[in-house]
Coordinates of C-alpha atoms in Angstrom, one line a residue:
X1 CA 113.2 153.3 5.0
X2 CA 109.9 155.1 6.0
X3 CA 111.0 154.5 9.8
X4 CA 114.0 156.8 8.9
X5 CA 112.4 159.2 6.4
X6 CA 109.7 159.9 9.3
X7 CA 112.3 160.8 12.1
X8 CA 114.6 163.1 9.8
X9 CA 111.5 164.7 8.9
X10 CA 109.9 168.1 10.4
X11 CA 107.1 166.1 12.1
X12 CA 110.1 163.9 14.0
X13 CA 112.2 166.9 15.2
X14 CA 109.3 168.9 17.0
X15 CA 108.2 165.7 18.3
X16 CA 111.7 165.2 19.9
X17 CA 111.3 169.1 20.7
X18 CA 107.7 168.5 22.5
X19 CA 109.4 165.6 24.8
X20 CA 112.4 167.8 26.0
X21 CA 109.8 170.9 26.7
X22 CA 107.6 168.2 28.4
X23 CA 110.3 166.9 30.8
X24 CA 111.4 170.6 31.3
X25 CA 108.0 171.6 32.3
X26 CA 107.6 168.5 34.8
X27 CA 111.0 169.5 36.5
X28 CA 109.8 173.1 36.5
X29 CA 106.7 171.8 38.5
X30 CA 109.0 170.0 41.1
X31 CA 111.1 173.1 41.6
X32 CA 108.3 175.0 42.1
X33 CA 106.5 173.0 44.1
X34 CA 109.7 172.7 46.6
X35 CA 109.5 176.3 46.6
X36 CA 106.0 176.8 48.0
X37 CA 106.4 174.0 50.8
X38 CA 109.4 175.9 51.8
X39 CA 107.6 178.7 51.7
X40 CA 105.3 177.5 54.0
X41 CA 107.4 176.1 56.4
X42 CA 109.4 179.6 57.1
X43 CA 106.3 181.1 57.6
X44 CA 105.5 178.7 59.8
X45 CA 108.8 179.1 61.9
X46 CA 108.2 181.1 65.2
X47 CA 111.0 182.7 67.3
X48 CA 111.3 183.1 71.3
X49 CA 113.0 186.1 71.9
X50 CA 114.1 186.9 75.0
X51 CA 116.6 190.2 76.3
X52 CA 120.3 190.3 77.7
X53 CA 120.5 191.3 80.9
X54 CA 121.8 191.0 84.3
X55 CA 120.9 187.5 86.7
X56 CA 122.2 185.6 89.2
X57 CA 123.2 182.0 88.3
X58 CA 123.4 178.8 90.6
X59 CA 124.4 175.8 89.8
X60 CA 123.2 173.0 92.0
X61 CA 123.0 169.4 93.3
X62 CA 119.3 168.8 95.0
X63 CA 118.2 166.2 97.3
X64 CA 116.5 165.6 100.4
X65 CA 116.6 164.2 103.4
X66 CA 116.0 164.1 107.1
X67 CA 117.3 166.2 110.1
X68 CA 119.3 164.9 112.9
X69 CA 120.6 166.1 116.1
X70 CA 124.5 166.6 116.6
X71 CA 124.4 164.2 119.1
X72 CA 122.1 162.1 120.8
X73 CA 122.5 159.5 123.8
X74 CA 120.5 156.9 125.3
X75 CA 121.1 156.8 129.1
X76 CA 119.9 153.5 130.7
X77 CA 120.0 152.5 134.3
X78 CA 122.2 150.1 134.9
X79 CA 121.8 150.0 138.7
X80 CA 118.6 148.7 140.2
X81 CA 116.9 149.9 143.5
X82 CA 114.6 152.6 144.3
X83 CA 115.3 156.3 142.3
X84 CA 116.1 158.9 145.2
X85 CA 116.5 162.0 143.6
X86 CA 116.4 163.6 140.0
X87 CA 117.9 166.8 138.4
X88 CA 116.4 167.6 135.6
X89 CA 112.9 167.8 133.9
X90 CA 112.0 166.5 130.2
X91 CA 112.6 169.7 127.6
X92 CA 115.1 171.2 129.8
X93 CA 119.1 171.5 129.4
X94 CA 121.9 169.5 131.2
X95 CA 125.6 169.9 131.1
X96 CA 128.1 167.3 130.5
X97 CA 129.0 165.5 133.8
X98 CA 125.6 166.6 135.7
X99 CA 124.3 164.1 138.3
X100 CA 121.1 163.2 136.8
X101 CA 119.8 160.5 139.1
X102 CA 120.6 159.1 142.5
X103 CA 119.6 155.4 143.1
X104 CA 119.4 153.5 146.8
X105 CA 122.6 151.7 146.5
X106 CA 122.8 150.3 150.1
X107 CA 123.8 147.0 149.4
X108 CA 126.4 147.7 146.9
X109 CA 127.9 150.4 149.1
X110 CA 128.3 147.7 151.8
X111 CA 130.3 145.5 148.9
X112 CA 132.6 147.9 148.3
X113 CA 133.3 149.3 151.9
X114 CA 134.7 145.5 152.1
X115 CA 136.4 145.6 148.8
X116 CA 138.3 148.5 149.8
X117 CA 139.3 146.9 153.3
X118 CA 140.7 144.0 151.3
X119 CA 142.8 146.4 148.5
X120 CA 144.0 147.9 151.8
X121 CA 145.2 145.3 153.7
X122 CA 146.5 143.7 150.5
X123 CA 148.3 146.5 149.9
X124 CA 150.3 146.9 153.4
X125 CA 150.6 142.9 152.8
X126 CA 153.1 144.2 149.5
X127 CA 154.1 147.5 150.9
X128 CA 154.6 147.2 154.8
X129 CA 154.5 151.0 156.4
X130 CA 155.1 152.3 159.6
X131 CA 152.2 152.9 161.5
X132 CA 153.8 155.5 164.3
X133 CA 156.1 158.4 163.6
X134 CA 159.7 157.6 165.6
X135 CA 163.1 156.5 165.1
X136 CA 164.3 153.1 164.2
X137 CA 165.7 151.4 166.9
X138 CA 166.0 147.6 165.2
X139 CA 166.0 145.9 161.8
X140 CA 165.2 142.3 161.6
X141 CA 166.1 141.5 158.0
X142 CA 168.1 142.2 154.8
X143 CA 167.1 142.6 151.3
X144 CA 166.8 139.2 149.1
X145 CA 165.7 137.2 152.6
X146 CA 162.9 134.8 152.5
X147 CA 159.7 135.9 155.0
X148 CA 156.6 134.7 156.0
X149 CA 153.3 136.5 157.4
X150 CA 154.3 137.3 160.7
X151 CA 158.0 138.1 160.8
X152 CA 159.3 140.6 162.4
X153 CA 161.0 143.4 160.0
X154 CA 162.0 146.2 162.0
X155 CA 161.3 148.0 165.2
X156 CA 160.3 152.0 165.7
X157 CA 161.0 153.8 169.0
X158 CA 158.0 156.3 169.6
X159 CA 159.1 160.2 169.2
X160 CA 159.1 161.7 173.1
X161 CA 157.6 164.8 171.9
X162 CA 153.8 165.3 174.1
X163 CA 150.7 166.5 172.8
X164 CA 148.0 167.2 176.0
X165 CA 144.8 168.8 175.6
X166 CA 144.1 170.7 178.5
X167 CA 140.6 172.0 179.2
X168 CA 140.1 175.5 181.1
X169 CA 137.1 176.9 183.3
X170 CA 135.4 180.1 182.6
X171 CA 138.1 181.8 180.2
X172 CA 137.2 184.5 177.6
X173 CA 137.4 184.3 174.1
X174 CA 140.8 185.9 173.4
X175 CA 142.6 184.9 176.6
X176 CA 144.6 182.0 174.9
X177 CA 146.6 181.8 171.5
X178 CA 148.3 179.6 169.3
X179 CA 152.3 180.0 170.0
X180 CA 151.4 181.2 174.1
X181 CA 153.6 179.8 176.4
X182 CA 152.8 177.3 178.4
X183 CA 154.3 175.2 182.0
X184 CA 153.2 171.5 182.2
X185 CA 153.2 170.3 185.7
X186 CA 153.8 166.0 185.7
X187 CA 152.1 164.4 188.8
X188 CA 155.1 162.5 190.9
X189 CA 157.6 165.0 189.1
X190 CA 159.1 167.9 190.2
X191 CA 159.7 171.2 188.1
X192 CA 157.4 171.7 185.2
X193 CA 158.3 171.5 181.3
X194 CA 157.8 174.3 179.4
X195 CA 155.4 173.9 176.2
X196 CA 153.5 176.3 173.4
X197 CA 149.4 176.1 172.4
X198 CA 149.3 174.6 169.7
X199 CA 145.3 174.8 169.0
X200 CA 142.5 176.4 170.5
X201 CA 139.2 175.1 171.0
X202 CA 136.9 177.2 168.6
X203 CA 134.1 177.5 171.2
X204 CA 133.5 177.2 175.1
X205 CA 131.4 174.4 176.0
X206 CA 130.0 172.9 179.6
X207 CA 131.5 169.9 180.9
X208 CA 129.0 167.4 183.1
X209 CA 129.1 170.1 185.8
X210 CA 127.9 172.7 184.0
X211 CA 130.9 175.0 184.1
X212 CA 131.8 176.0 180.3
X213 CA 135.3 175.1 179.5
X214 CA 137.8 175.7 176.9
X215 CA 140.1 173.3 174.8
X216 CA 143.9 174.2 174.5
X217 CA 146.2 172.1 172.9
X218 CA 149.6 172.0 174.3
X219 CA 152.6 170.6 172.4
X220 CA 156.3 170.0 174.4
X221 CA 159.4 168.3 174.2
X222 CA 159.7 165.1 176.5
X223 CA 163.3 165.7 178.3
X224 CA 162.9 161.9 179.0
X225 CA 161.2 161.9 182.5
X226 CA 157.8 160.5 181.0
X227 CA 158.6 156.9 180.6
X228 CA 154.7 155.6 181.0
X229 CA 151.4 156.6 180.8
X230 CA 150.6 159.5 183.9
X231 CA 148.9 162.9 184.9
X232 CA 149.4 166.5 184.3
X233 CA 148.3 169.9 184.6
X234 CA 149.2 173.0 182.8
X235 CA 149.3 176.9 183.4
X236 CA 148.2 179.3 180.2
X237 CA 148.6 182.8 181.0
X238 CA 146.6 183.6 184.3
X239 CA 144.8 180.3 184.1
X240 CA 145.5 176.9 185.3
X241 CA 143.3 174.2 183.5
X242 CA 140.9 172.4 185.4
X243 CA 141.9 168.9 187.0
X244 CA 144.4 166.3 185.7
X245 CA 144.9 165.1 182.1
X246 CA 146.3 161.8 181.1
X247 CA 149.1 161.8 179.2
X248 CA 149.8 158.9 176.8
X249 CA 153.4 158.2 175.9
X250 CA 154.0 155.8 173.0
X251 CA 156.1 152.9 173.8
X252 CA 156.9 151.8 170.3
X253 CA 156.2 149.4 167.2
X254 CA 157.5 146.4 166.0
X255 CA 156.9 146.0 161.7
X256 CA 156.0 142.5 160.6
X257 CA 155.4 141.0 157.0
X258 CA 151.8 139.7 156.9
X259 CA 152.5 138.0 153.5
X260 CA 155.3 135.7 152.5
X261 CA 157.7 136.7 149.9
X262 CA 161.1 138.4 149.3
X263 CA 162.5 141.4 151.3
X264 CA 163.2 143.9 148.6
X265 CA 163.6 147.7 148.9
X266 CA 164.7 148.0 152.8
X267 CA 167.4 150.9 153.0
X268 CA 166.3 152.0 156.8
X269 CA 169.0 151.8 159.2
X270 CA 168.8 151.8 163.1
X271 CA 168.5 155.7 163.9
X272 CA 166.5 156.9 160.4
X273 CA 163.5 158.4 161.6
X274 CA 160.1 157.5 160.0
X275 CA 156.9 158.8 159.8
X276 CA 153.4 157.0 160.4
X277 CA 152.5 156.0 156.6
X278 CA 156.2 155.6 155.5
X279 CA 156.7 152.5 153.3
X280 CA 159.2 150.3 155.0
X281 CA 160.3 147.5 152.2
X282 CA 158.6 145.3 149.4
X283 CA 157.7 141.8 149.5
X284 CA 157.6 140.5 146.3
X285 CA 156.0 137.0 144.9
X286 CA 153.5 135.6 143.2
X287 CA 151.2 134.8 146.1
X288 CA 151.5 138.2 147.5
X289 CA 151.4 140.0 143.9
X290 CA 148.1 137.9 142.7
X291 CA 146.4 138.9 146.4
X292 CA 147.0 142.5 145.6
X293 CA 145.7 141.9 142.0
X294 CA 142.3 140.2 142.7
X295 CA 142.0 142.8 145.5
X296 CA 142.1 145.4 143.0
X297 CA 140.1 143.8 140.4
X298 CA 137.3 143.3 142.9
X299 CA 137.8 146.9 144.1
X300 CA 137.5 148.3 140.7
X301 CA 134.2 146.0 140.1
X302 CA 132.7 147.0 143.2
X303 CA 133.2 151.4 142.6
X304 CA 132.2 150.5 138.7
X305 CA 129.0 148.9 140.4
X306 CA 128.6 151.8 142.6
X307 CA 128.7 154.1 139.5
X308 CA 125.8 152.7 138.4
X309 CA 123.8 154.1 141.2
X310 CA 125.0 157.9 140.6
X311 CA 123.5 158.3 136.7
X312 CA 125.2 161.3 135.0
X313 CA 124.5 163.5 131.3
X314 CA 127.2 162.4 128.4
X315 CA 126.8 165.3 126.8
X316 CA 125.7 168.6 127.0
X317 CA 122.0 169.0 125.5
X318 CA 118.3 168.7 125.6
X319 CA 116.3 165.9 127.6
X320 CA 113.6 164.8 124.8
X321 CA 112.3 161.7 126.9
X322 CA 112.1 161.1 130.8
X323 CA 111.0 157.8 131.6
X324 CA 111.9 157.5 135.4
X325 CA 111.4 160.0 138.2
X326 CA 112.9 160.2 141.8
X327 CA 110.7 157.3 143.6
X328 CA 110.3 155.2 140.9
X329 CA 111.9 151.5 141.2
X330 CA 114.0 150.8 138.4
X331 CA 116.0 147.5 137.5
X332 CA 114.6 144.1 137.0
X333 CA 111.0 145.2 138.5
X334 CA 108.2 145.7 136.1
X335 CA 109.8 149.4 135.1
X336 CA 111.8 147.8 132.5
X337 CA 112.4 151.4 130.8
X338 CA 114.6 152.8 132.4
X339 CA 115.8 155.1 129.4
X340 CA 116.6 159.1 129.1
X341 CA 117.0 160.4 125.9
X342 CA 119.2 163.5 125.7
X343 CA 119.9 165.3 122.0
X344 CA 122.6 167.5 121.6
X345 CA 120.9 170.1 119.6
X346 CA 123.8 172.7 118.9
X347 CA 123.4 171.4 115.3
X348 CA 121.6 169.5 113.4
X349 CA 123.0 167.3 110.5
X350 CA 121.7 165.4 107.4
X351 CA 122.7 163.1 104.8
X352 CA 122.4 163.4 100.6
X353 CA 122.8 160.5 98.8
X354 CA 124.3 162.0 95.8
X355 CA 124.8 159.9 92.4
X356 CA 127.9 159.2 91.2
X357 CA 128.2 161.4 88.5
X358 CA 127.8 164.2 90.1
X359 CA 130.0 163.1 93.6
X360 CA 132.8 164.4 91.6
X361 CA 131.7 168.0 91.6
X362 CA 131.2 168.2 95.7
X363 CA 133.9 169.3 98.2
X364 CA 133.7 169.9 102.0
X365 CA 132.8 173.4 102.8
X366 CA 130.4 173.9 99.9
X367 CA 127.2 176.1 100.7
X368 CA 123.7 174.5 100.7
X369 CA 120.0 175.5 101.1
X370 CA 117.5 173.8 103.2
X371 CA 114.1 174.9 102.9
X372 CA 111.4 172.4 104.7
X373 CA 107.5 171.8 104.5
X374 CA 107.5 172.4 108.1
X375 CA 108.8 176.2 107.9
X376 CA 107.0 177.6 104.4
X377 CA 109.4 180.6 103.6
X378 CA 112.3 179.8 104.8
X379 CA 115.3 179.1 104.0
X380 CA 118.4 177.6 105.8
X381 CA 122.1 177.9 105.7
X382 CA 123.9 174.6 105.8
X383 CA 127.3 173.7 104.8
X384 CA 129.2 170.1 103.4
X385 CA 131.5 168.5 106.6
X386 CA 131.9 165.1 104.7
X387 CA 131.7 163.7 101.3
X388 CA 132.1 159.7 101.9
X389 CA 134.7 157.7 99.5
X390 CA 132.3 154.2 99.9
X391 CA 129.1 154.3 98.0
X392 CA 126.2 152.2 98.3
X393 CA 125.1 150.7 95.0
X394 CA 121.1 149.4 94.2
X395 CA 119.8 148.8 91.1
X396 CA 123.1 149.2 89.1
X397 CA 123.6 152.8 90.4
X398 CA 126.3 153.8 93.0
X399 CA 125.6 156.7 95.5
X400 CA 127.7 158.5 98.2
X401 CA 126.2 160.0 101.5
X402 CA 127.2 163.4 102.1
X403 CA 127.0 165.2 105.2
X404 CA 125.7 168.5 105.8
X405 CA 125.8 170.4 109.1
X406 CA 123.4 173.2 110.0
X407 CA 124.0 175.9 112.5
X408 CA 120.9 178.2 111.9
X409 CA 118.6 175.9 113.2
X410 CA 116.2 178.2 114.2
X411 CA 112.7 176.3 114.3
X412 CA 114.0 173.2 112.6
X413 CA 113.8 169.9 115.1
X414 CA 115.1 166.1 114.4
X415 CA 113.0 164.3 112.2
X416 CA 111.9 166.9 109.8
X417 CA 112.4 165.8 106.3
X418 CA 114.3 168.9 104.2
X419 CA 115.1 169.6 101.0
X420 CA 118.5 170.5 100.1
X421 CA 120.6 172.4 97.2
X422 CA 124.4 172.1 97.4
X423 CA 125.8 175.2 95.9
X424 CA 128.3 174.0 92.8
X425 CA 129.6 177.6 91.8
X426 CA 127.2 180.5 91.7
X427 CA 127.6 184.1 90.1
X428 CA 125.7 187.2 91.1
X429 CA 124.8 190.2 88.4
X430 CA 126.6 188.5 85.1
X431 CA 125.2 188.8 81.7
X432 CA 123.1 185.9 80.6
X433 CA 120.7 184.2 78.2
X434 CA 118.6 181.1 78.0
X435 CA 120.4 178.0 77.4
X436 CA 118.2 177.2 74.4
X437 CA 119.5 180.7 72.9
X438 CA 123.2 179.0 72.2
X439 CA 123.9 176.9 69.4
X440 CA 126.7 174.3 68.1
X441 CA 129.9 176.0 68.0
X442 CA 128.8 178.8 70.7
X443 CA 127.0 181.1 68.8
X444 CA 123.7 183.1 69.3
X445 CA 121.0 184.2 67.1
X446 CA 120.4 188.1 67.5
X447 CA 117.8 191.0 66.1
X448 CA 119.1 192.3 63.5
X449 CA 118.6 195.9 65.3
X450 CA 120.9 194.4 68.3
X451 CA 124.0 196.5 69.2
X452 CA 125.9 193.2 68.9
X453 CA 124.6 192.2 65.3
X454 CA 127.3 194.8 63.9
X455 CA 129.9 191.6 65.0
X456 CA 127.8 189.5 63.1
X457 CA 129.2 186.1 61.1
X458 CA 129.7 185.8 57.8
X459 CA 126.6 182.9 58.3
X460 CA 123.1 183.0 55.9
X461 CA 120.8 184.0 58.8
X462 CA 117.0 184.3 58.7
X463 CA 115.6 187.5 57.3
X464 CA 115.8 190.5 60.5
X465 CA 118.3 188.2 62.3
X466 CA 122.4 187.9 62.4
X467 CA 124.6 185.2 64.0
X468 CA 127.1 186.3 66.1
X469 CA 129.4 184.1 68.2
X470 CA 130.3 184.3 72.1
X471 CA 131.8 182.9 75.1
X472 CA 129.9 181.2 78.1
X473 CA 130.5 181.3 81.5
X474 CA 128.6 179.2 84.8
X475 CA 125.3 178.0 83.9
X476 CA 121.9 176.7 86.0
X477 CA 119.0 174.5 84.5
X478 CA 117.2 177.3 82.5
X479 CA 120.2 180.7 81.8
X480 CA 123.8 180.4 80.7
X481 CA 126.4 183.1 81.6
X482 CA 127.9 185.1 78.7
X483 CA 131.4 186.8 79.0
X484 CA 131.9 188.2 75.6
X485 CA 129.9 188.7 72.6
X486 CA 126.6 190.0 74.2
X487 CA 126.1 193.7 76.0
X488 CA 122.6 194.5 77.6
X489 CA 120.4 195.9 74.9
X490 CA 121.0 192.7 72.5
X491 CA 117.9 190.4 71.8
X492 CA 118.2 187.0 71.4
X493 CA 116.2 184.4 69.0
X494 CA 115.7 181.0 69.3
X495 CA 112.9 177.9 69.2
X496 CA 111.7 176.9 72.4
X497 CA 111.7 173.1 71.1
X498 CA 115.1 171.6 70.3
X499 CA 115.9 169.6 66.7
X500 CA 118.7 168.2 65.2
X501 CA 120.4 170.1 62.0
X502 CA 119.1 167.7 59.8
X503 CA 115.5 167.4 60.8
X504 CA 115.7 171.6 60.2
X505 CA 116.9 170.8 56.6
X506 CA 113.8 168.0 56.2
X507 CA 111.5 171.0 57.7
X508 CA 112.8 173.4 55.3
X509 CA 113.4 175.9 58.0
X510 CA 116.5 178.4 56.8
X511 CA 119.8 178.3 58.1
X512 CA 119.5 174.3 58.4
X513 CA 123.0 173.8 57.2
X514 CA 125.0 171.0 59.2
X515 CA 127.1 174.0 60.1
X516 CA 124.1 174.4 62.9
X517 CA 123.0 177.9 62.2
X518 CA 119.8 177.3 63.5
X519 CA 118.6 178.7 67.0
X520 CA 117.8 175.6 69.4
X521 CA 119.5 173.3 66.6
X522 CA 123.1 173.2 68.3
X523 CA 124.3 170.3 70.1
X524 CA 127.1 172.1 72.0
X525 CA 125.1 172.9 75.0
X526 CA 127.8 173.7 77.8
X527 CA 125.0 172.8 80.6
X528 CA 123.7 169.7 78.5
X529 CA 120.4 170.4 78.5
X530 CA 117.8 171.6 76.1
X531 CA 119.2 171.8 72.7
X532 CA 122.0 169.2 72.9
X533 CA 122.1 167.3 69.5

């Protein structure tokens, strides 16, 4: 009963009254205390601010790598034997096809002066020719008949037209002509025949008497007196040529097979007239068709062997080593370099090895910069020829060699090790901004005093400050491209150190919704770098 009486008392009320104003003034305390530290922490908060203007932005792949020549070839001396003449001299230029060295190639030459007698005789053995213009006066065989070496295939009759060169004492240049007639007197005949010059001796000349002499060639038709071999003389003009001639008069040809085989291919007839080098018939078979082959084969080996003694260039370019000289003995000797290195230097190529992620985002005819230790300053133009589909993977990472080609070579040489930026996409004088200045959901932290903050958001902002949002374009390592919702004259606000919208809200710092008002505290980075949450 006192227990009761004591708490409905006056005493028991503002006791009850003291405990609610105690608790009230420890939550007050809490409040206030949360207060101060945030307090702190905005005034701790320090802004980068940085102005909208005009850049040029570059988006790029880098790598390195090292130079090489268009084209480069190793020219070895196949042939040995003594060198007898070179063409060239080490740094200088030689053209595609340019005899570079001559090598003593006696002995070989003797192989293949044999080789060829062999294809030739081969040859005739499968094709037999005529070997004296005429007329056909007999044929042995038919097509389809069965010959050995040495039968008889057909017989020519020698044409009767006469060729005599006549020689003349003490005549002037001008006295005789081609197309002059001419009278050819035959010893034991009577009459003459009447002929034409055909070819005059180009100069006079002395004959073992001493007297100078000219050389006219007469040409006539034989009516048939000449059966044999005999003597004439001959009247040009107002000169009769000096002593007697002999005059040969062919007396025919009889064809034979030197191979055996079958007659095929034969459609002379008695009558046809040939020509010396005229292909009579074919013999086919396998023993005349496999002579033929092997003397082609050993033909082809022996000129191939030959080649090797007359060294030419591959290509067109510059001699960068010269290990033999004309005199030198090259081969199996103890000169057992017998290399010249030539480089094509019209270009010079490299090769990126460029990650797989990023392989996507390279295409053939993409610009790229080369700058070099080697040339301080300067920058080269070089373009993407190739970007390879097979990748070479090491260490759990795949890459894909690209080739670049460079034309402006000026100064550069194979074997320098380059750096190189492949162009992505690139803008010249756009509007742009650090990356860190963009923030989850595109939007940009701006002076308040900013021609753009009149376009602010309806977004809590820090005091002097005003979100507004925009549209981004291209963007490099360090500045992003803004196409609408900047203008030149706008300052921009953010931290130079990125966080995440709820370590802003642990911090205190205003604006740390996880709306991501916060400069630098956005996560929607279009370039993926600084700022990304």
């Amino acid at each position: 009963g006192k227990l009761k009486k004591l708490l409905s008392g006056k005493k028991g009320r503002r006791w009850i009254v003291l405990c609610v104003l105690a608790v009230a003034v420890i939550g007050g305390g809490t409040a206030f205390l949360s207060r101060t530290r945030a307090k702190a922490a905005k005034a701790e908060t320090t802004y980068t601010t940085a102005s909208v203007e005009k850049r040029s932005i570059t988006n790029a792949l880098t790598g390195s790598g090292t130079l090489q020549p268009a084209d480069s070839y190793t020219v070895t001396t196949l042939g040995s034997g003594e060198v007898l003449s070179d063409t060239f001299e080490e740094g200088g230029i030689v053209e595609k096809d340019q005899l570079l060295y001559t090598i003593d190639s006696s002995d070989v030459s003797t192989t293949e002066t044999q080789a060829q007698t062999n294809y030739t005789q081969a040859l005739k053995a499968k094709y037999p020719t005529a070997d004296i213009s005429g007329t056909v006066s007999e044929v042995y065989v038919s097509n389809g008949d069965a010959v050995s070496a040495g039968t008889e295939l057909c017989r020519i009759r020698a044409r009767n037209d006469l060729t005599i060169d006549f020689q003349f004492s003490y005549a002037k240049d001008g006295d005789f002509y081609v197309g002059q007639p001419a009278k050819i007197y035959l010893n034991g005949y009577a009459g003459y025949i009447d002929g034409t010059v055909a070819q005059v001796g180009g100069s006079s000349m002395a004959n073992a008497t001493g007297m100078k002499m000219t050389t006219v060639r007469v040409k006539a038709v034989n009516p048939g007196l000449v059966t044999g071999d005999c003597t004439a003389s001959a009247v040009v003009g107002n000169y009769t040529s000096y002593g007697q001639t002999t005059v040969k008069v062919g007396t025919g040809s009889t064809i034979t097979a030197s191979a055996s085989g079958k007659v095929s291919g034969l459609t002379l007839m008695p009558g046809d007239s040939v020509s010396s080098g005229q292909r009579i018939c074919t013999i086919t078979g396998d023993s005349v068709d496999n002579q033929l082959k092997n003397a082609k084969a050993s033909l082809e080996s022996a000129q191939d062997r030959l080649d090797d003694y007359m060294v030419t260039s591959p290509i067109t370019g510059t001699v960068v080593e010269k290990t033999v000289k004309a005199g030198d003995n090259v081969g199996t000797g103890s000169n057992s370099n017998n290399t010249l290195c030539i480089y094509d230097l019209t270009y010079l190529e490299m090769t990126l090895n460029i990650d797989e992620l990023d392989i996507d985002n390279v295409e053939v005819g993409q610009t790229v910069n080369v700058t070099s230790d080697a040339k301080e300053g300067q920058t080269f133009t070089g373009v993407v020829t190739k970007v390879s589909v097979v990748g070479t993977t090491s260490g759990g990472t795949t890459t894909y060699p690209v080739t670049v080609r460079i034309d402006d070579t000026d100064g550069l040489r194979p074997g320098m090790n380059v750096d190189a930026e492949i162009v992505l996409f690139s803008a010249d004088g756009v509007l742009a901004i650090p990356s860190l200045a963009v923030n989850r959901g595109d939007t940009v932290l701006v002076t308040s005093d900013s021609p753009s903050a009149a376009n602010a958001l309806e977004q809590e902002a820090p005091e002097g400050y005003a979100y507004v949002q925009v549209t981004t374009g291209v963007s490099d390592d360090s500045y992003i491209e803004i196409t609408s919702g900047l203008q030149e004259g706008d300052t921009v606000a953010y931290l130079r150190t990125a966080s995440s919208g709820s370590d802003m809200m642990m911090s205190g710092m205003p604006g740390g919704d996880m709306g991501g008002g916060m400069p630098g505290g956005g996560g929607g980075m279009p370039s993926g770098g600084p700022g990304g949450g």
